[in-house]
Short mmCIF file of C-alpha atoms in Angstrom, two decimals:
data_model
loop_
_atom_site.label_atom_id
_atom_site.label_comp_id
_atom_site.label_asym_id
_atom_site.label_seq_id
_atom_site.Cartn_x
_atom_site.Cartn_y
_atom_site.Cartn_z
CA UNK A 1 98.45 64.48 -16.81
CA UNK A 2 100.45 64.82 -19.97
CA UNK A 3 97.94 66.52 -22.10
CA UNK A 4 94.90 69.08 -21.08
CA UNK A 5 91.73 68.36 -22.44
CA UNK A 6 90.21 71.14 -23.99
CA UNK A 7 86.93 71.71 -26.66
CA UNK A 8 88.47 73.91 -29.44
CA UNK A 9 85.69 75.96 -31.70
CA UNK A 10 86.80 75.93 -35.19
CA UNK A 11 83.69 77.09 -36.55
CA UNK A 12 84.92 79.29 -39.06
CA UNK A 13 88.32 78.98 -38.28
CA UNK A 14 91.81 79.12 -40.63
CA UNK A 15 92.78 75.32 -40.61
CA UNK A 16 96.06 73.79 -42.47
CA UNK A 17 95.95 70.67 -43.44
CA UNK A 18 99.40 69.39 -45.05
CA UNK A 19 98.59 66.32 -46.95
CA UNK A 20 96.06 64.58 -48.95
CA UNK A 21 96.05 61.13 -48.78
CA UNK A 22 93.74 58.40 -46.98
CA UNK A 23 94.95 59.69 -43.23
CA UNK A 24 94.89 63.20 -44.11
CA UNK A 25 91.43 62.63 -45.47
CA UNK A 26 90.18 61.24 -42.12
CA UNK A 27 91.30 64.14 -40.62
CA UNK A 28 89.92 66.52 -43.03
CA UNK A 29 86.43 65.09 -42.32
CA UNK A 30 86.68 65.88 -38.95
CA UNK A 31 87.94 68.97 -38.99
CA UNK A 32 85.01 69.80 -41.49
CA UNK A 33 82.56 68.21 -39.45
CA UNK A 34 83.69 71.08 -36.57
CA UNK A 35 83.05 73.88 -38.99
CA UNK A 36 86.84 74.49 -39.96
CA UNK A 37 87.66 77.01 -42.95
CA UNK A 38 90.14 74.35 -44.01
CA UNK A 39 92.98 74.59 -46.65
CA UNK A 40 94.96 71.69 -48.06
CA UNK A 41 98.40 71.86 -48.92
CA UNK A 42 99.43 68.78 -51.22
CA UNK A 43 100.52 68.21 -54.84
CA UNK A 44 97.96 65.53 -55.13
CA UNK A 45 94.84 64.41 -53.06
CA UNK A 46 92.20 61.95 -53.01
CA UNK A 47 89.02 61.95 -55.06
CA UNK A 48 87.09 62.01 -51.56
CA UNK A 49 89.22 64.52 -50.16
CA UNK A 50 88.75 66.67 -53.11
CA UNK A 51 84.96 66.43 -52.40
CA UNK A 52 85.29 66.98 -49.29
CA UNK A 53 86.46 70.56 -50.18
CA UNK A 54 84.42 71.51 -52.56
CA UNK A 55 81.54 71.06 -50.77
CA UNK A 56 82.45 72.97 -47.91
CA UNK A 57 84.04 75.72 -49.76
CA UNK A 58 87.50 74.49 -48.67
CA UNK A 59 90.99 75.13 -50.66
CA UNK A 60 93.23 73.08 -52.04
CA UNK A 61 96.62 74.02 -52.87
CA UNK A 62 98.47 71.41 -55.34
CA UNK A 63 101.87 72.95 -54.03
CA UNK A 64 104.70 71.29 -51.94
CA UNK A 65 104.52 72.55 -48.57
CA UNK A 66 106.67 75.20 -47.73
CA UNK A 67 106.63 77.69 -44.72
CA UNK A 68 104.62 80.33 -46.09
CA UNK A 69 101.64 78.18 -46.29
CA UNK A 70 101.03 78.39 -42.23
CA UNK A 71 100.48 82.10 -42.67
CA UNK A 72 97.19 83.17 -41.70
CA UNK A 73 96.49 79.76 -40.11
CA UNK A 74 95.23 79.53 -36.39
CA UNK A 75 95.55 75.55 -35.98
CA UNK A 76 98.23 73.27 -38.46
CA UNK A 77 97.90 69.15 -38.79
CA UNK A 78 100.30 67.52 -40.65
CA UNK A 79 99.65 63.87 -42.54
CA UNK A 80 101.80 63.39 -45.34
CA UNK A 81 104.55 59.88 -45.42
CA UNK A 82 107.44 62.14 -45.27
CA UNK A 83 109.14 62.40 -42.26
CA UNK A 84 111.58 65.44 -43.01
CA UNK A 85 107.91 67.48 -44.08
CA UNK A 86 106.36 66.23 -41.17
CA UNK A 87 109.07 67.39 -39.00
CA UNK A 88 109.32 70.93 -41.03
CA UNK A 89 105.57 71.58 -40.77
CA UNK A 90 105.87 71.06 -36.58
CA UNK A 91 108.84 73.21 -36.47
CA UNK A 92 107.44 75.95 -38.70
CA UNK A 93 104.64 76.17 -36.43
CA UNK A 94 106.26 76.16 -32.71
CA UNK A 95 107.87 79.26 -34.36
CA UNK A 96 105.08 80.94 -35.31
CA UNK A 97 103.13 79.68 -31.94
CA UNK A 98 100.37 77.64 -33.80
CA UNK A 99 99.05 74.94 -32.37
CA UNK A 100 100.01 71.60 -34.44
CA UNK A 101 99.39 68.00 -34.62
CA UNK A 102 101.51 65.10 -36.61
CA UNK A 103 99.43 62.58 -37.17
CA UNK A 104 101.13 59.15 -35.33
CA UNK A 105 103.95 61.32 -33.90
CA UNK A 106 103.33 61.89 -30.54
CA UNK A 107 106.76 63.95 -30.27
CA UNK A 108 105.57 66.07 -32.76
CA UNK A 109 102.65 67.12 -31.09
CA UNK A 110 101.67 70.32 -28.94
CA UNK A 111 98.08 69.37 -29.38
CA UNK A 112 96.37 65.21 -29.84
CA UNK A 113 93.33 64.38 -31.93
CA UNK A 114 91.00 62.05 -28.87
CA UNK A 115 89.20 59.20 -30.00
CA UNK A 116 85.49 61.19 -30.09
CA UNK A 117 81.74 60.33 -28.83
CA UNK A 118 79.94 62.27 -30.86
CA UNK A 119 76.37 63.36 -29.18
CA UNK A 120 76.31 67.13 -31.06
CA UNK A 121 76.50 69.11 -28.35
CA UNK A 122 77.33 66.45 -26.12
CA UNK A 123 81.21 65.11 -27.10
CA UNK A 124 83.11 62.59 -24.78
CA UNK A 125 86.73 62.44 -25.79
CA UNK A 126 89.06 59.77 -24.96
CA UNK A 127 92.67 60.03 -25.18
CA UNK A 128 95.84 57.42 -24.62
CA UNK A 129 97.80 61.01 -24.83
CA UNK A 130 99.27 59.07 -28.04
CA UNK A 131 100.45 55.85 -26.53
CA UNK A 132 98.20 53.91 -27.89
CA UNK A 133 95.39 55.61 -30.41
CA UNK A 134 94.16 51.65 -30.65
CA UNK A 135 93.67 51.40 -26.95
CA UNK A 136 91.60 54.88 -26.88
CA UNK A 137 89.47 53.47 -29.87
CA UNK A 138 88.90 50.69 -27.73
CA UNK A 139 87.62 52.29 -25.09
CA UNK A 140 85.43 55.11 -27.33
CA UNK A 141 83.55 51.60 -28.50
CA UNK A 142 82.42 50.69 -25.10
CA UNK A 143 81.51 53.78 -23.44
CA UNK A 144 79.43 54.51 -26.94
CA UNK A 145 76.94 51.68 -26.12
CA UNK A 146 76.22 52.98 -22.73
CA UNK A 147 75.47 56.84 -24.35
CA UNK A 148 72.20 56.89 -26.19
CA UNK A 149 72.54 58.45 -29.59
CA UNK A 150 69.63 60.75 -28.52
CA UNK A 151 71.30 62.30 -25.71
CA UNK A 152 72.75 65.00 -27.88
CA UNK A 153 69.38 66.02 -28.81
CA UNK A 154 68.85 65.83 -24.46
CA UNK A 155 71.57 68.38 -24.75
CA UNK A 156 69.97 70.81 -27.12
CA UNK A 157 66.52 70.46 -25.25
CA UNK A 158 68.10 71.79 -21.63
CA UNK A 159 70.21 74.49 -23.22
CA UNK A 160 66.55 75.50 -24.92
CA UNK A 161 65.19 75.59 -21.19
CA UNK A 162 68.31 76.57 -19.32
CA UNK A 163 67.57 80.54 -18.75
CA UNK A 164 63.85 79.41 -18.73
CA UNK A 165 64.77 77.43 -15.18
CA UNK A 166 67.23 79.85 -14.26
CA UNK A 167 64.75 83.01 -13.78
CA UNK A 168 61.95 80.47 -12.42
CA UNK A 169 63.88 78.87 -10.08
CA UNK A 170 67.19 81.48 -8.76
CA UNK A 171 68.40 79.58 -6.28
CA UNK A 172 70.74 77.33 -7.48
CA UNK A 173 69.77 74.24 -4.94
CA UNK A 174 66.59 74.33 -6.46
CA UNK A 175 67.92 74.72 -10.40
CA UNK A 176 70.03 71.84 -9.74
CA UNK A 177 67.69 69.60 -8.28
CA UNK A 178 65.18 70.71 -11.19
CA UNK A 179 67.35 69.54 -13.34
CA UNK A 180 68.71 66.69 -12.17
CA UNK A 181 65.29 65.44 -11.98
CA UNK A 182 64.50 66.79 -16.07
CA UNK A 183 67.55 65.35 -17.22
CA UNK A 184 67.61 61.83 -15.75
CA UNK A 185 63.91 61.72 -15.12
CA UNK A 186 61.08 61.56 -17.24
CA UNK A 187 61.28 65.39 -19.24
CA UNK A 188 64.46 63.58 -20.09
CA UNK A 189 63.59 59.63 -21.27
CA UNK A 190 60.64 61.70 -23.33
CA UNK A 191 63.36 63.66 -25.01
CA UNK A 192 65.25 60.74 -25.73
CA UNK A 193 62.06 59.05 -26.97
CA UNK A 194 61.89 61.66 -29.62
CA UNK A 195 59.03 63.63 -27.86
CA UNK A 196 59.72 66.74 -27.05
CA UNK A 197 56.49 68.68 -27.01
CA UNK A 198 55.36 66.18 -24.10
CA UNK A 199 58.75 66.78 -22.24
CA UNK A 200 58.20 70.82 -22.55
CA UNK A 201 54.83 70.19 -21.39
CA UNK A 202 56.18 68.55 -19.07
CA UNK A 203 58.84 71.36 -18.15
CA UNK A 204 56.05 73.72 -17.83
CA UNK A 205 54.09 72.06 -15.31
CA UNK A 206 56.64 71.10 -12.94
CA UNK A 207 58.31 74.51 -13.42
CA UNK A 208 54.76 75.62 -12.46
CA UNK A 209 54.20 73.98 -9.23
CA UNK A 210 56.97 73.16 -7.15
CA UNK A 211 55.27 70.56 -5.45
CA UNK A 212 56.06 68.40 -9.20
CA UNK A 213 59.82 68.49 -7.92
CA UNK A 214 58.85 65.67 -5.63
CA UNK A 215 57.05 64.02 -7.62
CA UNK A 216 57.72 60.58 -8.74
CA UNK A 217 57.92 58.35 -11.60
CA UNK A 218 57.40 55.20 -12.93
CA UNK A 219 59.29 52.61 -15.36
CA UNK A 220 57.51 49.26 -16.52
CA UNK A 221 60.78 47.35 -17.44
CA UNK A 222 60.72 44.22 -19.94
CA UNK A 223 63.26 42.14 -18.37
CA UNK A 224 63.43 39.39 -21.46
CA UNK A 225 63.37 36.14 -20.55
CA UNK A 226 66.24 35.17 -18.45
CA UNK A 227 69.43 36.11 -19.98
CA UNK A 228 70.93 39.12 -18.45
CA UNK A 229 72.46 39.79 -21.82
CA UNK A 230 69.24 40.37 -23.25
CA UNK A 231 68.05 43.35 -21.61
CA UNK A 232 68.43 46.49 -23.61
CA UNK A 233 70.32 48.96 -23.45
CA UNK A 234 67.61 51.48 -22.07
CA UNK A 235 66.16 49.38 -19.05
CA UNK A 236 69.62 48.98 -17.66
CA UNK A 237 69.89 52.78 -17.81
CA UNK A 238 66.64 52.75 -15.84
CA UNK A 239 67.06 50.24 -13.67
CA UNK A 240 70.21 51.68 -12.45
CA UNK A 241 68.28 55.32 -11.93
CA UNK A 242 66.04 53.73 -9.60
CA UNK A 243 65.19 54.35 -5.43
CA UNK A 244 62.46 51.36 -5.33
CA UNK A 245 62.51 48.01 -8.00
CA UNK A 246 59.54 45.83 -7.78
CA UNK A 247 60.35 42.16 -9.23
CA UNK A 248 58.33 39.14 -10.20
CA UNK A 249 59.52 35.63 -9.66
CA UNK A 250 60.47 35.06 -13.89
CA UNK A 251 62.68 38.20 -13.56
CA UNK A 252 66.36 36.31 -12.97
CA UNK A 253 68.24 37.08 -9.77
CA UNK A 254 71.40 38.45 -12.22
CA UNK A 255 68.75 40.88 -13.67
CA UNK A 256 68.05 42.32 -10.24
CA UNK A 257 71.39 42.51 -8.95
CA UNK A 258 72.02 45.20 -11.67
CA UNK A 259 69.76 47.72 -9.54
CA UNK A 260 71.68 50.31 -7.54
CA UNK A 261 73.05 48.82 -4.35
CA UNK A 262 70.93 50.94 -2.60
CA UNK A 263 67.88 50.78 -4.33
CA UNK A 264 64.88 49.04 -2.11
CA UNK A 265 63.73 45.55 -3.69
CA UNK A 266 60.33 44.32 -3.29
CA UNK A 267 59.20 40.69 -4.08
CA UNK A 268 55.70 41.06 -5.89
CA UNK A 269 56.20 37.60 -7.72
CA UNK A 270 52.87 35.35 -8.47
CA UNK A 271 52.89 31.64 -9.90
CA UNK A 272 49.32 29.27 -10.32
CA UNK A 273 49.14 28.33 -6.45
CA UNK A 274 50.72 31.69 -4.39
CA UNK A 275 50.56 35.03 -5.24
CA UNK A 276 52.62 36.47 -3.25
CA UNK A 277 51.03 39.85 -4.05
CA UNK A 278 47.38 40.09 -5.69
CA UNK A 279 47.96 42.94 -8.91
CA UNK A 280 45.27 45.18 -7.68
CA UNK A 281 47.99 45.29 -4.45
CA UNK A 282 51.01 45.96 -7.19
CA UNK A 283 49.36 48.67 -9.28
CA UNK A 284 48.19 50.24 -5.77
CA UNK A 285 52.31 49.95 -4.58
CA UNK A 286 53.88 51.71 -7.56
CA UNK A 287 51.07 54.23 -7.14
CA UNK A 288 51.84 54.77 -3.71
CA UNK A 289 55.31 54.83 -3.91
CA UNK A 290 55.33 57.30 -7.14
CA UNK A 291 53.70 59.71 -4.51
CA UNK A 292 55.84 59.55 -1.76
CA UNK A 293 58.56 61.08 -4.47
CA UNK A 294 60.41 57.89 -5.84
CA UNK A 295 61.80 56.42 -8.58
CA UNK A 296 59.91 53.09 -9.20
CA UNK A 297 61.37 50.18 -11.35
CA UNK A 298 58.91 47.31 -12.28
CA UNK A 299 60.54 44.75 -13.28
CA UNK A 300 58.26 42.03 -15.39
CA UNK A 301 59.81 39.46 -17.11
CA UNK A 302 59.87 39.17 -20.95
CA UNK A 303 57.51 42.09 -22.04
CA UNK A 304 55.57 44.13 -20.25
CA UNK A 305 52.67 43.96 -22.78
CA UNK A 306 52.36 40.39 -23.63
CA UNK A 307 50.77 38.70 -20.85
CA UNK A 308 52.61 40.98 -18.58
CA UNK A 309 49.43 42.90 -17.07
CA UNK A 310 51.22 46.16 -17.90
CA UNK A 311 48.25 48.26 -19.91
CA UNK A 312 46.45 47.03 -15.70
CA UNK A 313 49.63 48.74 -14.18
CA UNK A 314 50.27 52.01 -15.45
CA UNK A 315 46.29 52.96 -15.98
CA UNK A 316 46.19 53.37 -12.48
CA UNK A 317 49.32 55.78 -12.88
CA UNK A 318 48.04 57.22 -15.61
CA UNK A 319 44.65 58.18 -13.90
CA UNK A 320 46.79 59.94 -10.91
CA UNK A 321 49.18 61.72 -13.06
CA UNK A 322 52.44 59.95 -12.41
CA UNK A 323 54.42 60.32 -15.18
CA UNK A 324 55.72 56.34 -16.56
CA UNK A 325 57.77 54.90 -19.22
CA UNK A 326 57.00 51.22 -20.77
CA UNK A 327 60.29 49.67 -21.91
CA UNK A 328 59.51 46.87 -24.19
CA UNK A 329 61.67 43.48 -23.61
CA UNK A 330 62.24 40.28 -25.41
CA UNK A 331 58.89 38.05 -24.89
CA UNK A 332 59.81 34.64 -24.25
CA UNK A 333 58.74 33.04 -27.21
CA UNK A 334 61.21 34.78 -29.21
CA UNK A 335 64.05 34.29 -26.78
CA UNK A 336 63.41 30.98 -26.17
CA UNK A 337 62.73 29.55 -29.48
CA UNK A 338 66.27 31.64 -30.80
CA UNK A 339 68.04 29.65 -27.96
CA UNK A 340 66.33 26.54 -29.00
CA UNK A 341 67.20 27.00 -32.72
CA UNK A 342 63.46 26.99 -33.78
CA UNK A 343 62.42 29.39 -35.95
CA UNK A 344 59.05 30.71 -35.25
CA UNK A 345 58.30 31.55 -38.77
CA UNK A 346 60.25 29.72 -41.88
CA UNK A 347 59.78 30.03 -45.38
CA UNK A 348 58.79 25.90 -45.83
CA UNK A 349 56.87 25.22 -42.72
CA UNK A 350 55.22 28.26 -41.07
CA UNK A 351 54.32 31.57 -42.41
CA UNK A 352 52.10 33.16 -39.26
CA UNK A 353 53.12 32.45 -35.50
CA UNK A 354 50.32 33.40 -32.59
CA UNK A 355 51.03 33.62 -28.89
CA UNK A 356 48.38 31.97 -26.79
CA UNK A 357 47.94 32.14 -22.94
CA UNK A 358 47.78 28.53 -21.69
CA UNK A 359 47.31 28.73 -18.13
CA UNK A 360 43.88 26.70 -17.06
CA UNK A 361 40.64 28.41 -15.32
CA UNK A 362 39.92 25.50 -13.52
CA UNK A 363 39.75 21.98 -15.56
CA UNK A 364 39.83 24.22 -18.84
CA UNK A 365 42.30 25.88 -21.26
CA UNK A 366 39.59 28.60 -22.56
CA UNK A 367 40.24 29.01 -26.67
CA UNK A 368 37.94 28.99 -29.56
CA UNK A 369 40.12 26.03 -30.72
CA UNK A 370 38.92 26.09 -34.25
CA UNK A 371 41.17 28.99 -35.38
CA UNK A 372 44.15 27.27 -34.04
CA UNK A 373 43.40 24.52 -37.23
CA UNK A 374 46.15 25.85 -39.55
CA UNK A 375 49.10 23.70 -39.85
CA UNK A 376 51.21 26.87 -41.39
CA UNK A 377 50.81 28.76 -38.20
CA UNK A 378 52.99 27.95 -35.02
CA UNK A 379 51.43 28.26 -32.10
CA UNK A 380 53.10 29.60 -29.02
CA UNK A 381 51.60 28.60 -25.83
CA UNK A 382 52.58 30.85 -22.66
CA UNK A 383 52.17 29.35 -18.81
CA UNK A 384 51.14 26.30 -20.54
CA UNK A 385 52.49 23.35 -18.10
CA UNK A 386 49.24 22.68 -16.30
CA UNK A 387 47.04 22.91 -19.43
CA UNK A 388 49.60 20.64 -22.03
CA UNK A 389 47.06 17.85 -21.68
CA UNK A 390 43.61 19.96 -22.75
CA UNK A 391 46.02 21.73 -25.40
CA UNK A 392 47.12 18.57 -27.06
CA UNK A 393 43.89 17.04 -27.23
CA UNK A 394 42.12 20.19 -28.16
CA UNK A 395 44.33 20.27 -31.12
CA UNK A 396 43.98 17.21 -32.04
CA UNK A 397 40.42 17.53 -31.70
CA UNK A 398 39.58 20.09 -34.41
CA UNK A 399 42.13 18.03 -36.89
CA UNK A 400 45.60 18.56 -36.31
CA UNK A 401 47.80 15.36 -36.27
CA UNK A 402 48.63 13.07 -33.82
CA UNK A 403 52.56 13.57 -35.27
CA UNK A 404 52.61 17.52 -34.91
CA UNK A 405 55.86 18.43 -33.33
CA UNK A 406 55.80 20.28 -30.48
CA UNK A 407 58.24 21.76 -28.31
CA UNK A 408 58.36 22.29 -24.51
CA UNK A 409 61.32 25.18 -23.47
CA UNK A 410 62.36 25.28 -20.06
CA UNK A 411 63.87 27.82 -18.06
CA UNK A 412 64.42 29.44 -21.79
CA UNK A 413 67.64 31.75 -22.29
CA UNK A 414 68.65 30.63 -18.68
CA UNK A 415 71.65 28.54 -17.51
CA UNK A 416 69.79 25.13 -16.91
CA UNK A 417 67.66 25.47 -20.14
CA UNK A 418 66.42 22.23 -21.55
CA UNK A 419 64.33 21.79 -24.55
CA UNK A 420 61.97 18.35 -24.69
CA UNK A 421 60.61 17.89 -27.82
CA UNK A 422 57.58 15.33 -29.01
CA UNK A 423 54.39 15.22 -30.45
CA UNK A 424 50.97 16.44 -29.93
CA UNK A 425 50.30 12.10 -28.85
CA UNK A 426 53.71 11.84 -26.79
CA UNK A 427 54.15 15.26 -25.35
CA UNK A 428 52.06 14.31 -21.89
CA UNK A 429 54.09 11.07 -21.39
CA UNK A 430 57.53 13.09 -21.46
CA UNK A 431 56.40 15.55 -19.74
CA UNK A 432 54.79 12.86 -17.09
CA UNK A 433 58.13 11.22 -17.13
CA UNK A 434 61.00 14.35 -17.35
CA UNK A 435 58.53 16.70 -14.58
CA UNK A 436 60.07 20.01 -16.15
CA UNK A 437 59.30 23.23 -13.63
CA UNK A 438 57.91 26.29 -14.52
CA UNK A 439 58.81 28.78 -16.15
CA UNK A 440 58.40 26.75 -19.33
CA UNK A 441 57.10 27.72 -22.75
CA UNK A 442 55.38 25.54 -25.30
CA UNK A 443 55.95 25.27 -29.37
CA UNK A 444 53.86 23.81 -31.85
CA UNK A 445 54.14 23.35 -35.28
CA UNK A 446 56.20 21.88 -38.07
CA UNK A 447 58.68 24.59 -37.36
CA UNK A 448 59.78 22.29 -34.24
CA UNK A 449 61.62 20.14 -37.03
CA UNK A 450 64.47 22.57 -37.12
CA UNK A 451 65.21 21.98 -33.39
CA UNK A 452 67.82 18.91 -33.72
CA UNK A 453 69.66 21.14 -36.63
CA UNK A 454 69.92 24.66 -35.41
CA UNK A 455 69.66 24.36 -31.43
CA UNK A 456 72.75 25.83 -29.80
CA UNK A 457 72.00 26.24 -26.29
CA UNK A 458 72.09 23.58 -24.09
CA UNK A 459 69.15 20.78 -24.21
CA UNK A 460 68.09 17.64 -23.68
CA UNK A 461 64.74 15.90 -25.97
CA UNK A 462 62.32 13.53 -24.96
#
């Protein structure tokens, strides 16, 4: 290990800055940013480092730098395009036994700015110890989308509580599985949701009852439509956190694999002729399984709140007291009409877009069809395959015409996608003769148009 990492607290601290230009200015802002008392040495400067200063009481010194300007100064960084200065200002301070830093100089260097995650209080550095600063960048960029922005303000809620659990709980097997459980668990996702008067209320009742420490919890995840990439940034987090994930048959094998090795998978999947599971069964699982103390994943695919039976799921949680998250994914109608390069809404064709369940209760697609009349508005039909008949001539039926362009998407986002595209006449023939497989996802409107222009995913029309 070439370098020690180490947190410095400038906050109020003497800080030298030699230079003024556009690197020394980058520097400045940092240091600033860390509450340095920060003097610039430089006959010139720029017009932002300049403001910099003056509003936060900083000097600037429009002198060359000379030796004398490190008295007084606990920590020295040197940025100016002269190598003889640079080299003066590092030797001036090994001398004096200051700390310094020349920027790009790795041999002049007792200390190295890291490339820095900034969560205030939470920092990750990341450091190439000066091989390559472009390589540490690098890396800063991808750990940064794995580190909620929030999570600092997850830091400043536990050091709130931290003597809080300490006195209720002094045994430090106890503390640490209280807050293991706070900060990865719900207190925690409520914190990072913004609300923090539910996650101390939440603090106070578990602190309250021990019995809470085994308690478990609940995540409805919105797995999108298909794509792995789709799935945001929070339900990975989730789904990696969790003992137990319960998956339906439109959630994509990829999408599962992403659990924890360990974590227990349970098929709850339904389609029109087997369910698997009946939901009354479901809602009574995660309820069951919440209790016995685990982490429970539910897995739905697209979003959890549009014809995802999710507001069935967690009311039965919510009755019992198991704390839950909903984590809202991409519904398939946006997903697959972006893959299909159909807009859903366009300035010259559609101005309103609906989504309509599609699925038949026995010979019947149930609708009052007269409010579906509007040939602005696309219609989205969900679980649709069965009913496309009754839909096409129910449209047709209350006046829309036979040459509306409609869409059917399936397998949308996924590897295999294919689009076939018709009319509200011809529709039942392709489908008769291409016998697409659910999942598939119908489109109508003018909007289908579009398709042959701006489709770049793979497909294939009638």
């Amino acid at each position: 290990m070439d370098y020690l990492p180490v947190c410095l607290r400038l906050r109020g601290t003497p800080v030298l800055l030699v230079g003024a230009g556009t690197v020394a200015t980058r520097k400045a802002r940092l240091l600033l940013r860390a509450g340095a008392r920060l003097t610039v040495v430089a006959p010139q400067a720029s017009a932002e480092l300049q403001s910099l200063l003056a509003d936060a009481d900083g000097e600037w010194r429009r002198v060359v730098y000379s030796n004398s300007a490190q008295d007084g100064q606990a920590l020295v960084v040197a940025a100016t395009p002269d190598a003889e200065t640079n080299r003066a200002v590092y030797r001036d301070a090994c001398e004096r036994g200051i700390p310094v830093n020349v920027v790009d100089s790795p041999e002049l260097c007792s200390f190295i700015f890291p490339a820095v995650i900034d969560r205030n209080p939470l920092l990750i550095a990341i450091s190439s110890s000066g091989r390559s600063p472009v390589l540490a960048r690098l890396v800063r960029r991808k750990i940064e989308t794995l580190i909620p922005a929030a999570y600092g303000r997850l830091a400043e809620f536990a050091g709130h509580w931290r003597d809080r659990v300490r006195t209720a709980l002094p045994e430090e097997g106890a503390r640490r599985l209280f807050w293991e459980q706070a900060v990865d668990g719900a207190a925690g996702e409520l914190v990072l949701a913004g609300r923090e008067t539910e996650a101390a209320t939440l603090m106070e009742r578990r602190l309250a009852d021990s019995s809470a420490l085994h308690r478990g919890e609940v995540y409805l995840l919105g797995a999108g439509p298909g794509d792995p990439d789709l799935l945001t940034f929070k339900a990975l987090r989730l789904l990696q956190s969790a003992d137990v994930v319960l998956y339906d048959r439109l959630v994509a094998p990829a999408i599962v694999d992403m659990a924890r090795r360990d974590a227990e998978r349970i098929y709850v999947g339904k389609s029109r002729a087997d369910h698997a599971v009946p939901q009354q069964d479901i809602n009574q699982k995660l309820l069951e399984l919440a209790q016995a103390g685990k982490r429970v994943v539910r897995l739905k695919g697209g979003d959890p709140f549009i014809f995802g039976r999710g507001g069935e799921e967690i009311a039965l949680l919510a009755s019992h007291g198991i704390p839950f998250q909903v984590v809202p994914g991409i519904t398939a109608a946006s997903g697959g009409a972006c893959y299909a390069g159909i807009p859903l809404t366009h300035r010259d064709y559609a101005q309103s877009v609906r989504f309509v369940a599609g699925y038949l209760k026995g010979d019947r697609v149930e609708h009052d069809w007269q409010q579906f009349a509007s040939t602005t508005e696309t219609l989205v039909f969900y679980m649709g395959l069965m009913g496309l008949p009754v839909i096409c001539r129910e449209l047709q039926a209350i006046g829309r015409a036979p040459d509306t362009p409609v869409a059917l998407i399936e397998r949308a986002t996924m590897e295999g996608q294919r689009v076939l595209v018709g009319t509200l006449a011809t529709m039942e023939d392709i489908v008769a003769r291409e016998k697409p497989h659910a999942p598939t996802l119908i489109i109508v409107g003018d909007v289908v148009r579009l398709h042959r222009d701006l489709a770049w995913f793979g497909e294939r029309d009638g």
